[in-house]
Amino acid sequence: FDMFVLAFVERLFRPTFRKDDFVLGKKLGEGSFGVVYKVTLANKSSSKQGDLVLKKATEYGAVEIWMNERVRRACANSCADFVYGFLERSTAKAPEYWLIWRFEGDATLADLMKSREFPYNVETLILGEVQDLPKGLERENRIIQTIIRQLLFALDGLHSTGIVHRDIKPQNIIFSEGSRTFKIIDLGAATDLRVGINYIPKEFLLDPRYAAPEQYIMSTQTPSAPSAPVATALSPVLWQLNLPDRFDIYSTGLIFLQMVFPGLRNDNSLIQFNRQLKRCDYDLVAWRKTVEPRCGADLRRGFELLDLDGGIGWELLTSMVRYKARQRLSAKAALAHPYFDKEGLLALSFMQ
Ligand code: ADP
Ligand code: MG
């Protein structure tokens, strides 16, 4: 069967929506490129759809719709469940795109990391019950390991599809209550390198707190904005040359770091950490040497956690946060890292 026919038929049978179908609820977020609301359907008979999320986006909404359509077909479990996207012409002169997802849950990873209970609050969410085990480093390590594994799994899906997210951060990771896993949201800054969508890097979209040091994820020598057929043929080669996916791996490494070190969870301390790391030429081992001798109990505990099982967590972290993209692990390679050999939370729940 032809792929295009399948995609077309799939679209035909999916519900379509118009502006008037939605009743706006609570505002969930507001960025420079759009506003996000929780919404319900006006027509009660179709409200078995459950709660939905609406993003009213500016011109970048077109790219975000394209990305979400692609993700639904290629790696649906990686991201929040996309329902529908359309151009809402009638209101303003500037185009406004409306994007609809299923409401996955109340908490992003950022929300969960703000709690003093972290990471135990995540353990409860994933396992659906309170664990009666002693709290301690081993247990925290298992929970963090499970979160990182779910994140890498979602990223591997995106990267295998040819999509680089470019804005991986705790605020863009949602806990899906339905599947009890973390999923990626906010594909507004994403690039589909196989088809050349959003190819010209909009670097101003990047969040400096989680951005890798490379300014451009594709080398500036590569041709800019290739026409679509050329891009399709060239991109796998360009991908191998530039390894643009490693940009997301760097960001994921920073999230790993923040989970391990509570002191690095707020914005200011993360910015300060980034400055320190830059001063160490992005060498985490050098950074550790400068901070460890005079560090407080908080940092020391983090290093202890990373040093468990012969320092396998530290080994993984330092394979993700590296200056050169080429030296960072891919999402797939990271998933095969011995840090994940133990079964994480699953093992924890069977231990009793
Ligand atoms: P932006 O960062 O451009 O404002 P996001 O797509 O990141 O837009 O969404 C903003 C916020 O809305 C998220 O941080 C999250 O709290 C919430 N949100 C987005 N999508 C969903 C979803 N599918 N389910 C539940 N909450 C969501
Ligand atoms: Mg966001």
mmCIF file of C-alpha atoms and ligand atoms in Angstrom:
data_model
loop_
_atom_site.group_PDB
_atom_site.id
_atom_site.type_symbol
_atom_site.label_atom_id
_atom_site.label_comp_id
_atom_site.label_asym_id
_atom_site.label_seq_id
_atom_site.Cartn_x
_atom_site.Cartn_y
_atom_site.Cartn_z
ATOM 1 C CA PHE A 1 0.000 0.000 0.000
ATOM 2 C CA ASP A 2 1.247 3.438 -0.809
ATOM 3 C CA MET A 3 2.426 5.472 2.193
ATOM 4 C CA PHE A 4 0.667 8.577 0.940
ATOM 5 C CA VAL A 5 -2.649 6.799 0.511
ATOM 6 C CA LEU A 6 -2.365 5.455 4.046
ATOM 7 C CA ALA A 7 -1.568 8.875 5.453
ATOM 8 C CA PHE A 8 -4.459 10.388 3.518
ATOM 9 C CA VAL A 9 -6.963 7.764 4.671
ATOM 10 C CA GLU A 10 -5.735 8.125 8.237
ATOM 11 C CA ARG A 11 -6.366 11.874 8.049
ATOM 12 C CA LEU A 12 -9.821 11.396 6.530
ATOM 13 C CA PHE A 13 -11.043 9.323 9.444
ATOM 14 C CA ARG A 14 -9.555 11.440 12.162
ATOM 15 C CA PRO A 15 -11.881 14.008 13.690
ATOM 16 C CA THR A 16 -11.444 17.526 12.378
ATOM 17 C CA PHE A 17 -12.152 20.601 14.449
ATOM 18 C CA ARG A 18 -12.927 24.271 14.108
ATOM 19 C CA LYS A 19 -12.375 27.196 16.402
ATOM 20 C CA ASP A 20 -15.921 27.101 17.814
ATOM 21 C CA ASP A 21 -15.577 23.486 18.929
ATOM 22 C CA PHE A 22 -13.439 24.471 21.924
ATOM 23 C CA VAL A 23 -14.149 25.945 25.324
ATOM 24 C CA LEU A 24 -11.047 27.576 26.721
ATOM 25 C CA GLY A 25 -9.968 26.592 30.226
ATOM 26 C CA LYS A 26 -6.921 27.331 32.323
ATOM 27 C CA LYS A 27 -3.881 28.915 30.699
ATOM 28 C CA LEU A 28 -1.001 26.420 30.900
ATOM 29 C CA GLY A 29 1.788 28.427 29.371
ATOM 30 C CA GLU A 30 2.736 31.470 27.407
ATOM 31 C CA GLY A 31 5.888 31.801 25.348
ATOM 32 C CA SER A 32 7.003 34.299 22.729
ATOM 33 C CA PHE A 33 5.510 32.124 19.993
ATOM 34 C CA GLY A 34 2.143 31.138 21.389
ATOM 35 C CA VAL A 35 -0.271 30.637 24.253
ATOM 36 C CA VAL A 36 -1.289 27.221 25.605
ATOM 37 C CA TYR A 37 -4.658 26.432 27.232
ATOM 38 C CA LYS A 38 -6.396 23.435 28.678
ATOM 39 C CA VAL A 39 -9.630 23.081 26.686
ATOM 40 C CA THR A 40 -12.744 20.942 26.473
ATOM 41 C CA LEU A 41 -15.000 20.314 23.517
ATOM 42 C CA ALA A 42 -18.122 22.471 23.352
ATOM 43 C CA ASN A 43 -20.205 19.560 22.065
ATOM 44 C CA LYS A 44 -20.809 17.434 25.167
ATOM 45 C CA SER A 45 -21.501 14.256 23.156
ATOM 46 C CA SER A 46 -17.964 14.284 21.836
ATOM 47 C CA SER A 47 -16.472 15.193 25.205
ATOM 48 C CA LYS A 48 -15.535 11.569 25.812
ATOM 49 C CA GLN A 49 -12.367 12.741 24.096
ATOM 50 C CA GLY A 50 -11.377 13.941 27.561
ATOM 51 C CA ASP A 51 -9.401 17.070 28.265
ATOM 52 C CA LEU A 52 -7.383 18.554 25.462
ATOM 53 C CA VAL A 53 -4.609 21.086 25.145
ATOM 54 C CA LEU A 54 -4.700 23.964 22.662
ATOM 55 C CA LYS A 55 -1.746 25.989 21.499
ATOM 56 C CA LYS A 56 -2.467 29.172 19.592
ATOM 57 C CA ALA A 57 0.773 29.717 17.740
ATOM 58 C CA THR A 58 2.283 32.389 15.512
ATOM 59 C CA GLU A 59 3.947 31.698 12.174
ATOM 60 C CA TYR A 60 6.066 28.876 13.647
ATOM 61 C CA GLY A 61 2.865 26.925 14.259
ATOM 62 C CA ALA A 62 3.026 25.620 10.683
ATOM 63 C CA VAL A 63 6.320 23.859 11.373
ATOM 64 C CA GLU A 64 5.042 22.549 14.686
ATOM 65 C CA ILE A 65 1.982 21.021 13.000
ATOM 66 C CA TRP A 66 4.200 19.360 10.396
ATOM 67 C CA MET A 67 6.474 17.937 13.115
ATOM 68 C CA ASN A 68 3.567 16.619 15.168
ATOM 69 C CA GLU A 69 1.955 14.951 12.137
ATOM 70 C CA ARG A 70 5.242 13.252 11.366
ATOM 71 C CA VAL A 71 5.761 12.135 14.960
ATOM 72 C CA ARG A 72 2.233 10.635 15.107
ATOM 73 C CA ARG A 73 3.032 8.436 12.157
ATOM 74 C CA ALA A 74 6.674 7.580 12.870
ATOM 75 C CA CYS A 75 7.206 7.564 16.652
ATOM 76 C CA ALA A 76 3.882 8.235 18.364
ATOM 77 C CA ASN A 77 5.022 7.265 21.859
ATOM 78 C CA SER A 78 7.874 9.774 21.962
ATOM 79 C CA CYS A 79 5.678 12.851 22.207
ATOM 80 C CA ALA A 80 2.344 14.047 23.573
ATOM 81 C CA ASP A 81 -0.553 12.582 21.610
ATOM 82 C CA PHE A 82 -1.318 15.041 18.791
ATOM 83 C CA VAL A 83 -4.964 15.334 17.738
ATOM 84 C CA TYR A 84 -5.221 18.025 15.075
ATOM 85 C CA GLY A 85 -3.756 21.251 13.788
ATOM 86 C CA PHE A 86 -5.203 23.943 11.540
ATOM 87 C CA LEU A 87 -4.795 27.500 10.335
ATOM 88 C CA GLU A 88 -7.294 29.770 12.042
ATOM 89 C CA ARG A 89 -7.509 32.600 9.505
ATOM 90 C CA SER A 90 -10.475 34.595 10.646
ATOM 91 C CA THR A 91 -9.167 36.476 13.681
ATOM 92 C CA ALA A 92 -6.078 38.585 13.063
ATOM 93 C CA LYS A 93 -4.154 39.614 9.975
ATOM 94 C CA ALA A 94 -1.148 37.608 11.065
ATOM 95 C CA PRO A 95 -1.668 33.858 10.635
ATOM 96 C CA GLU A 96 -2.639 31.999 13.767
ATOM 97 C CA TYR A 97 -2.252 28.248 13.960
ATOM 98 C CA TRP A 98 -4.231 26.130 16.377
ATOM 99 C CA LEU A 99 -2.711 22.878 17.592
ATOM 100 C CA ILE A 100 -4.610 20.298 19.650
ATOM 101 C CA TRP A 101 -3.187 17.498 21.815
ATOM 102 C CA ARG A 102 -4.610 15.155 24.379
ATOM 103 C CA PHE A 103 -4.090 16.480 27.893
ATOM 104 C CA GLU A 104 -1.352 14.148 29.127
ATOM 105 C CA GLY A 105 -1.248 15.209 32.766
ATOM 106 C CA ASP A 106 -0.716 18.062 35.202
ATOM 107 C CA ALA A 107 3.024 17.856 35.742
ATOM 108 C CA THR A 108 6.088 18.550 33.651
ATOM 109 C CA LEU A 109 9.457 17.258 34.779
ATOM 110 C CA ALA A 110 10.219 20.861 35.799
ATOM 111 C CA ASP A 111 7.204 20.881 38.133
ATOM 112 C CA LEU A 112 8.217 17.542 39.616
ATOM 113 C CA MET A 113 11.828 18.619 40.091
ATOM 114 C CA LYS A 114 10.699 21.682 42.033
ATOM 115 C CA SER A 115 9.263 19.480 44.777
ATOM 116 C CA ARG A 116 11.407 18.640 47.793
ATOM 117 C CA GLU A 117 10.118 15.082 47.383
ATOM 118 C CA PHE A 118 11.894 14.637 44.032
ATOM 119 C CA PRO A 119 12.659 11.980 42.835
ATOM 120 C CA TYR A 120 10.304 10.026 45.117
ATOM 121 C CA ASN A 121 7.273 11.894 43.770
ATOM 122 C CA VAL A 122 8.134 10.485 40.339
ATOM 123 C CA GLU A 123 8.467 6.970 41.723
ATOM 124 C CA THR A 124 4.912 7.211 43.043
ATOM 125 C CA LEU A 125 3.655 8.438 39.659
ATOM 126 C CA ILE A 126 5.397 5.696 37.673
ATOM 127 C CA LEU A 127 4.594 2.804 39.982
ATOM 128 C CA GLY A 128 1.206 4.138 41.062
ATOM 129 C CA GLU A 129 1.794 3.242 44.694
ATOM 130 C CA VAL A 130 3.912 4.343 47.606
ATOM 131 C CA GLN A 131 6.986 2.199 48.071
ATOM 132 C CA ASP A 132 7.727 0.936 51.539
ATOM 133 C CA LEU A 133 11.481 0.773 50.983
ATOM 134 C CA PRO A 134 14.151 2.729 52.812
ATOM 135 C CA LYS A 135 14.941 6.019 51.128
ATOM 136 C CA GLY A 136 18.523 6.376 50.075
ATOM 137 C CA LEU A 137 21.034 6.863 47.292
ATOM 138 C CA GLU A 138 20.437 3.473 45.644
ATOM 139 C CA ARG A 139 16.737 4.092 45.415
ATOM 140 C CA GLU A 140 17.126 7.642 44.118
ATOM 141 C CA ASN A 141 19.564 6.355 41.544
ATOM 142 C CA ARG A 142 17.011 3.808 40.298
ATOM 143 C CA ILE A 143 14.343 6.445 39.898
ATOM 144 C CA ILE A 144 16.633 8.893 38.086
ATOM 145 C CA GLN A 145 17.850 6.036 35.897
ATOM 146 C CA THR A 146 14.258 5.251 34.924
ATOM 147 C CA ILE A 147 13.511 8.887 34.044
ATOM 148 C CA ILE A 148 16.673 9.220 31.938
ATOM 149 C CA ARG A 149 15.933 5.943 30.182
ATOM 150 C CA GLN A 150 12.404 7.068 29.268
ATOM 151 C CA LEU A 151 13.777 10.364 28.007
ATOM 152 C CA LEU A 152 16.445 8.698 25.877
ATOM 153 C CA PHE A 153 13.860 6.271 24.540
ATOM 154 C CA ALA A 154 11.635 9.141 23.421
ATOM 155 C CA LEU A 155 14.629 10.956 21.926
ATOM 156 C CA ASP A 156 15.782 7.858 20.079
ATOM 157 C CA GLY A 157 12.339 7.737 18.458
ATOM 158 C CA LEU A 158 12.586 11.348 17.332
ATOM 159 C CA HIS A 159 16.179 11.052 16.124
ATOM 160 C CA SER A 160 15.487 7.844 14.208
ATOM 161 C CA THR A 161 12.717 9.752 12.456
ATOM 162 C CA GLY A 162 15.182 12.466 11.481
ATOM 163 C CA ILE A 163 13.925 15.050 13.953
ATOM 164 C CA VAL A 164 16.146 17.044 16.282
ATOM 165 C CA HIS A 165 14.149 18.731 19.056
ATOM 166 C CA ARG A 166 16.602 21.524 19.979
ATOM 167 C CA ASP A 167 14.695 22.621 23.080
ATOM 168 C CA ILE A 168 14.974 19.652 25.429
ATOM 169 C CA LYS A 169 14.490 20.891 28.996
ATOM 170 C CA PRO A 170 12.420 19.849 32.020
ATOM 171 C CA GLN A 171 9.673 22.332 31.041
ATOM 172 C CA ASN A 172 9.220 20.468 27.736
ATOM 173 C CA ILE A 173 8.907 17.003 29.252
ATOM 174 C CA ILE A 174 5.428 16.030 30.392
ATOM 175 C CA PHE A 175 4.461 13.119 32.608
ATOM 176 C CA SER A 176 1.761 11.193 30.762
ATOM 177 C CA GLU A 177 -0.640 9.852 33.364
ATOM 178 C CA GLY A 178 -2.136 7.441 30.849
ATOM 179 C CA SER A 179 1.066 5.635 29.936
ATOM 180 C CA ARG A 180 2.893 6.461 33.181
ATOM 181 C CA THR A 181 5.905 7.612 31.216
ATOM 182 C CA PHE A 182 7.582 10.858 30.339
ATOM 183 C CA LYS A 183 6.922 12.251 26.881
ATOM 184 C CA ILE A 184 8.429 15.139 24.956
ATOM 185 C CA ILE A 185 6.379 18.234 24.087
ATOM 186 C CA ASP A 186 6.906 21.533 22.264
ATOM 187 C CA LEU A 187 8.249 20.742 18.800
ATOM 188 C CA GLY A 188 8.214 24.435 17.911
ATOM 189 C CA ALA A 189 11.985 24.657 17.594
ATOM 190 C CA ALA A 190 12.447 21.208 16.051
ATOM 191 C CA THR A 191 14.170 20.523 12.752
ATOM 192 C CA ASP A 192 13.355 17.714 10.360
ATOM 193 C CA LEU A 193 16.650 17.255 8.617
ATOM 194 C CA ARG A 194 15.529 14.529 6.230
ATOM 195 C CA VAL A 195 13.035 16.752 4.491
ATOM 196 C CA GLY A 196 14.692 20.078 5.119
ATOM 197 C CA ILE A 197 11.836 21.484 7.180
ATOM 198 C CA ASN A 198 12.894 24.410 9.348
ATOM 199 C CA TYR A 199 16.366 23.860 7.968
ATOM 200 C CA ILE A 200 17.663 27.397 8.420
ATOM 201 C CA PRO A 201 18.601 27.363 12.080
ATOM 202 C CA LYS A 202 16.495 29.756 14.099
ATOM 203 C CA GLU A 203 19.099 29.968 16.776
ATOM 204 C CA PHE A 204 17.205 32.652 18.656
ATOM 205 C CA LEU A 205 14.665 29.959 19.505
ATOM 206 C CA LEU A 206 17.218 28.102 21.600
ATOM 207 C CA ASP A 207 17.124 28.207 25.380
ATOM 208 C CA PRO A 208 20.681 29.112 26.454
ATOM 209 C CA ARG A 209 20.321 27.286 29.764
ATOM 210 C CA TYR A 210 20.212 23.874 28.109
ATOM 211 C CA ALA A 211 21.898 24.587 24.759
ATOM 212 C CA ALA A 212 25.049 22.751 23.716
ATOM 213 C CA PRO A 213 28.083 24.946 22.997
ATOM 214 C CA GLU A 214 27.909 24.546 19.220
ATOM 215 C CA GLN A 215 26.182 27.594 17.798
ATOM 216 C CA TYR A 216 24.840 25.853 14.737
ATOM 217 C CA ILE A 217 23.766 22.261 14.835
ATOM 218 C CA MET A 218 24.666 21.869 11.175
ATOM 219 C CA SER A 219 28.066 23.082 10.052
ATOM 220 C CA THR A 220 27.867 26.481 8.388
ATOM 221 C CA GLN A 221 29.667 25.030 5.393
ATOM 222 C CA THR A 222 26.708 22.837 4.486
ATOM 223 C CA PRO A 223 24.450 24.401 1.863
ATOM 224 C CA SER A 224 21.718 26.520 3.405
ATOM 225 C CA ALA A 225 18.043 25.817 2.825
ATOM 226 C CA PRO A 226 18.332 23.135 0.159
ATOM 227 C CA SER A 227 15.259 22.552 -1.959
ATOM 228 C CA ALA A 228 13.224 19.607 -0.758
ATOM 229 C CA PRO A 229 14.306 16.822 -3.192
ATOM 230 C CA VAL A 230 17.984 17.623 -2.750
ATOM 231 C CA ALA A 231 17.595 17.680 0.999
ATOM 232 C CA THR A 232 15.933 14.280 1.025
ATOM 233 C CA ALA A 233 18.838 12.772 -0.839
ATOM 234 C CA LEU A 234 21.553 14.577 1.044
ATOM 235 C CA SER A 235 20.345 14.666 4.569
ATOM 236 C CA PRO A 236 21.423 11.230 5.816
ATOM 237 C CA VAL A 237 24.934 12.157 4.715
ATOM 238 C CA LEU A 238 24.726 15.579 6.327
ATOM 239 C CA TRP A 239 23.403 13.883 9.450
ATOM 240 C CA GLN A 240 26.453 11.641 9.644
ATOM 241 C CA LEU A 241 28.738 14.587 9.033
ATOM 242 C CA ASN A 242 27.226 16.875 11.613
ATOM 243 C CA LEU A 243 25.494 14.589 14.118
ATOM 244 C CA PRO A 244 22.863 17.242 14.882
ATOM 245 C CA ASP A 245 21.050 14.875 17.263
ATOM 246 C CA ARG A 246 23.892 15.257 19.761
ATOM 247 C CA PHE A 247 22.595 18.723 20.546
ATOM 248 C CA ASP A 248 19.615 17.099 22.327
ATOM 249 C CA ILE A 249 21.945 14.657 24.090
ATOM 250 C CA TYR A 250 23.876 17.535 25.641
ATOM 251 C CA SER A 251 20.623 19.046 26.957
ATOM 252 C CA THR A 252 19.584 15.650 28.330
ATOM 253 C CA GLY A 253 22.937 15.395 30.086
ATOM 254 C CA LEU A 254 22.261 18.731 31.795
ATOM 255 C CA ILE A 255 18.877 17.433 32.972
ATOM 256 C CA PHE A 256 20.620 14.315 34.324
ATOM 257 C CA LEU A 257 22.988 16.617 36.204
ATOM 258 C CA GLN A 258 20.126 18.665 37.655
ATOM 259 C CA MET A 259 18.342 15.533 38.837
ATOM 260 C CA VAL A 260 21.473 14.346 40.619
ATOM 261 C CA PHE A 261 22.412 17.714 42.143
ATOM 262 C CA PRO A 262 19.443 19.474 43.799
ATOM 263 C CA GLY A 263 21.595 22.606 44.086
ATOM 264 C CA LEU A 264 21.681 22.945 40.284
ATOM 265 C CA ARG A 265 17.922 22.784 39.804
ATOM 266 C CA ASN A 266 17.149 26.487 39.871
ATOM 267 C CA ASP A 267 17.864 28.766 36.933
ATOM 268 C CA ASN A 268 20.547 30.886 38.545
ATOM 269 C CA SER A 269 22.633 27.960 39.710
ATOM 270 C CA LEU A 270 22.322 26.285 36.307
ATOM 271 C CA ILE A 271 23.501 29.466 34.604
ATOM 272 C CA GLN A 272 26.371 29.664 37.076
ATOM 273 C CA PHE A 273 27.226 26.010 36.412
ATOM 274 C CA ASN A 274 27.268 26.691 32.663
ATOM 275 C CA ARG A 275 29.741 29.505 33.246
ATOM 276 C CA GLN A 276 31.976 27.273 35.369
ATOM 277 C CA LEU A 277 31.861 24.500 32.786
ATOM 278 C CA LYS A 278 32.753 26.908 29.996
ATOM 279 C CA ARG A 279 35.736 28.058 32.053
ATOM 280 C CA CYS A 280 36.794 24.387 32.232
ATOM 281 C CA ASP A 281 36.517 24.153 28.423
ATOM 282 C CA TYR A 282 33.384 22.029 28.820
ATOM 283 C CA ASP A 283 35.375 19.277 30.519
ATOM 284 C CA LEU A 284 33.192 17.783 33.280
ATOM 285 C CA VAL A 285 36.141 15.926 34.797
ATOM 286 C CA ALA A 286 38.022 19.209 35.147
ATOM 287 C CA TRP A 287 34.894 20.848 36.597
ATOM 288 C CA ARG A 288 34.623 18.079 39.176
ATOM 289 C CA LYS A 289 38.260 18.583 40.154
ATOM 290 C CA THR A 290 37.676 22.279 40.794
ATOM 291 C CA VAL A 291 34.448 21.945 42.808
ATOM 292 C CA GLU A 292 34.775 18.636 44.656
ATOM 293 C CA PRO A 293 37.577 19.489 47.116
ATOM 294 C CA ARG A 294 35.587 22.399 48.573
ATOM 295 C CA CYS A 295 32.022 21.275 47.957
ATOM 296 C CA GLY A 296 29.163 21.071 50.433
ATOM 297 C CA ALA A 297 27.134 18.051 51.471
ATOM 298 C CA ASP A 298 24.665 18.566 48.623
ATOM 299 C CA LEU A 299 27.213 18.278 45.816
ATOM 300 C CA ARG A 300 29.075 15.497 47.595
ATOM 301 C CA ARG A 301 25.906 13.434 47.780
ATOM 302 C CA GLY A 302 25.387 13.878 44.032
ATOM 303 C CA PHE A 303 28.887 12.678 43.252
ATOM 304 C CA GLU A 304 28.302 9.716 45.565
ATOM 305 C CA LEU A 305 25.197 8.811 43.590
ATOM 306 C CA LEU A 306 27.064 9.030 40.281
ATOM 307 C CA ASP A 307 29.902 6.936 41.745
ATOM 308 C CA LEU A 308 27.619 3.991 42.618
ATOM 309 C CA ASP A 309 28.344 0.702 40.819
ATOM 310 C CA GLY A 310 31.911 1.670 39.974
ATOM 311 C CA GLY A 311 31.026 5.165 38.756
ATOM 312 C CA ILE A 312 28.882 3.996 35.894
ATOM 313 C CA GLY A 313 26.477 6.952 36.215
ATOM 314 C CA TRP A 314 29.374 9.407 36.107
ATOM 315 C CA GLU A 315 30.690 7.597 33.052
ATOM 316 C CA LEU A 316 27.351 8.006 31.263
ATOM 317 C CA LEU A 317 26.989 11.655 32.275
ATOM 318 C CA THR A 318 30.464 12.508 30.993
ATOM 319 C CA SER A 319 29.638 10.730 27.723
ATOM 320 C CA MET A 320 26.671 13.043 27.187
ATOM 321 C CA VAL A 321 28.000 16.423 28.295
ATOM 322 C CA ARG A 322 31.011 16.942 26.057
ATOM 323 C CA TYR A 323 32.209 19.876 24.001
ATOM 324 C CA LYS A 324 32.440 18.014 20.707
ATOM 325 C CA ALA A 325 29.150 16.654 19.372
ATOM 326 C CA ARG A 326 31.021 13.746 17.827
ATOM 327 C CA GLN A 327 32.229 12.600 21.238
ATOM 328 C CA ARG A 328 28.743 12.508 22.750
ATOM 329 C CA LEU A 329 26.784 9.253 22.711
ATOM 330 C CA SER A 330 23.741 8.951 20.476
ATOM 331 C CA ALA A 331 20.411 8.265 22.213
ATOM 332 C CA LYS A 332 20.570 4.652 21.006
ATOM 333 C CA ALA A 333 24.118 4.147 22.241
ATOM 334 C CA ALA A 334 23.267 5.761 25.574
ATOM 335 C CA LEU A 335 20.360 3.320 26.026
ATOM 336 C CA ALA A 336 22.841 0.459 25.601
ATOM 337 C CA HIS A 337 25.146 1.956 28.256
ATOM 338 C CA PRO A 338 25.816 -0.359 31.252
ATOM 339 C CA TYR A 339 24.266 2.292 33.535
ATOM 340 C CA PHE A 340 20.910 0.884 32.417
ATOM 341 C CA ASP A 341 21.827 -2.772 32.900
ATOM 342 C CA LYS A 342 19.876 -2.981 36.114
ATOM 343 C CA GLU A 343 16.174 -2.851 35.497
ATOM 344 C CA GLY A 344 15.614 0.431 37.318
ATOM 345 C CA LEU A 345 12.245 0.988 38.930
ATOM 346 C CA LEU A 346 10.884 -2.286 37.686
ATOM 347 C CA ALA A 347 13.498 -4.177 39.680
ATOM 348 C CA LEU A 348 12.743 -1.964 42.643
ATOM 349 C CA SER A 349 9.085 -2.934 42.660
ATOM 350 C CA PHE A 350 9.911 -6.643 42.529
ATOM 351 C CA MET A 351 12.584 -6.431 45.208
ATOM 352 C CA GLN A 352 10.180 -6.764 48.150
HETATM 353 P P1 ADP B 1 5.468 26.894 24.984
HETATM 354 O O1 ADP B 1 6.696 26.489 25.756
HETATM 355 O O2 ADP B 1 5.762 27.312 23.594
HETATM 356 O O3 ADP B 1 4.635 27.885 25.733
HETATM 357 P P2 ADP B 1 4.593 24.126 25.300
HETATM 358 O O4 ADP B 1 4.203 23.263 24.146
HETATM 359 O O5 ADP B 1 5.885 23.825 25.966
HETATM 360 O O6 ADP B 1 4.512 25.645 24.804
HETATM 361 O O7 ADP B 1 3.427 24.066 26.374
HETATM 362 C C1 ADP B 1 3.393 24.935 27.489
HETATM 363 C C2 ADP B 1 2.959 24.180 28.728
HETATM 364 O O8 ADP B 1 1.661 23.617 28.538
HETATM 365 C C3 ADP B 1 3.844 23.014 29.091
HETATM 366 O O9 ADP B 1 4.942 23.394 29.868
HETATM 367 C C4 ADP B 1 2.898 22.107 29.843
HETATM 368 O O10 ADP B 1 2.771 22.541 31.182
HETATM 369 C C5 ADP B 1 1.571 22.351 29.142
HETATM 370 N N1 ADP B 1 1.299 21.321 28.112
HETATM 371 C C6 ADP B 1 1.652 21.359 26.807
HETATM 372 N N2 ADP B 1 1.237 20.259 26.145
HETATM 373 C C7 ADP B 1 0.578 19.491 27.050
HETATM 374 C C8 ADP B 1 -0.122 18.220 26.992
HETATM 375 N N3 ADP B 1 -0.223 17.513 25.861
HETATM 376 N N4 ADP B 1 -0.696 17.766 28.130
HETATM 377 C C9 ADP B 1 -0.620 18.481 29.280
HETATM 378 N N5 ADP B 1 0.009 19.655 29.401
HETATM 379 C C10 ADP B 1 0.601 20.182 28.301
HETATM 380 MG MG MG B 2 7.753 24.772 26.112
#
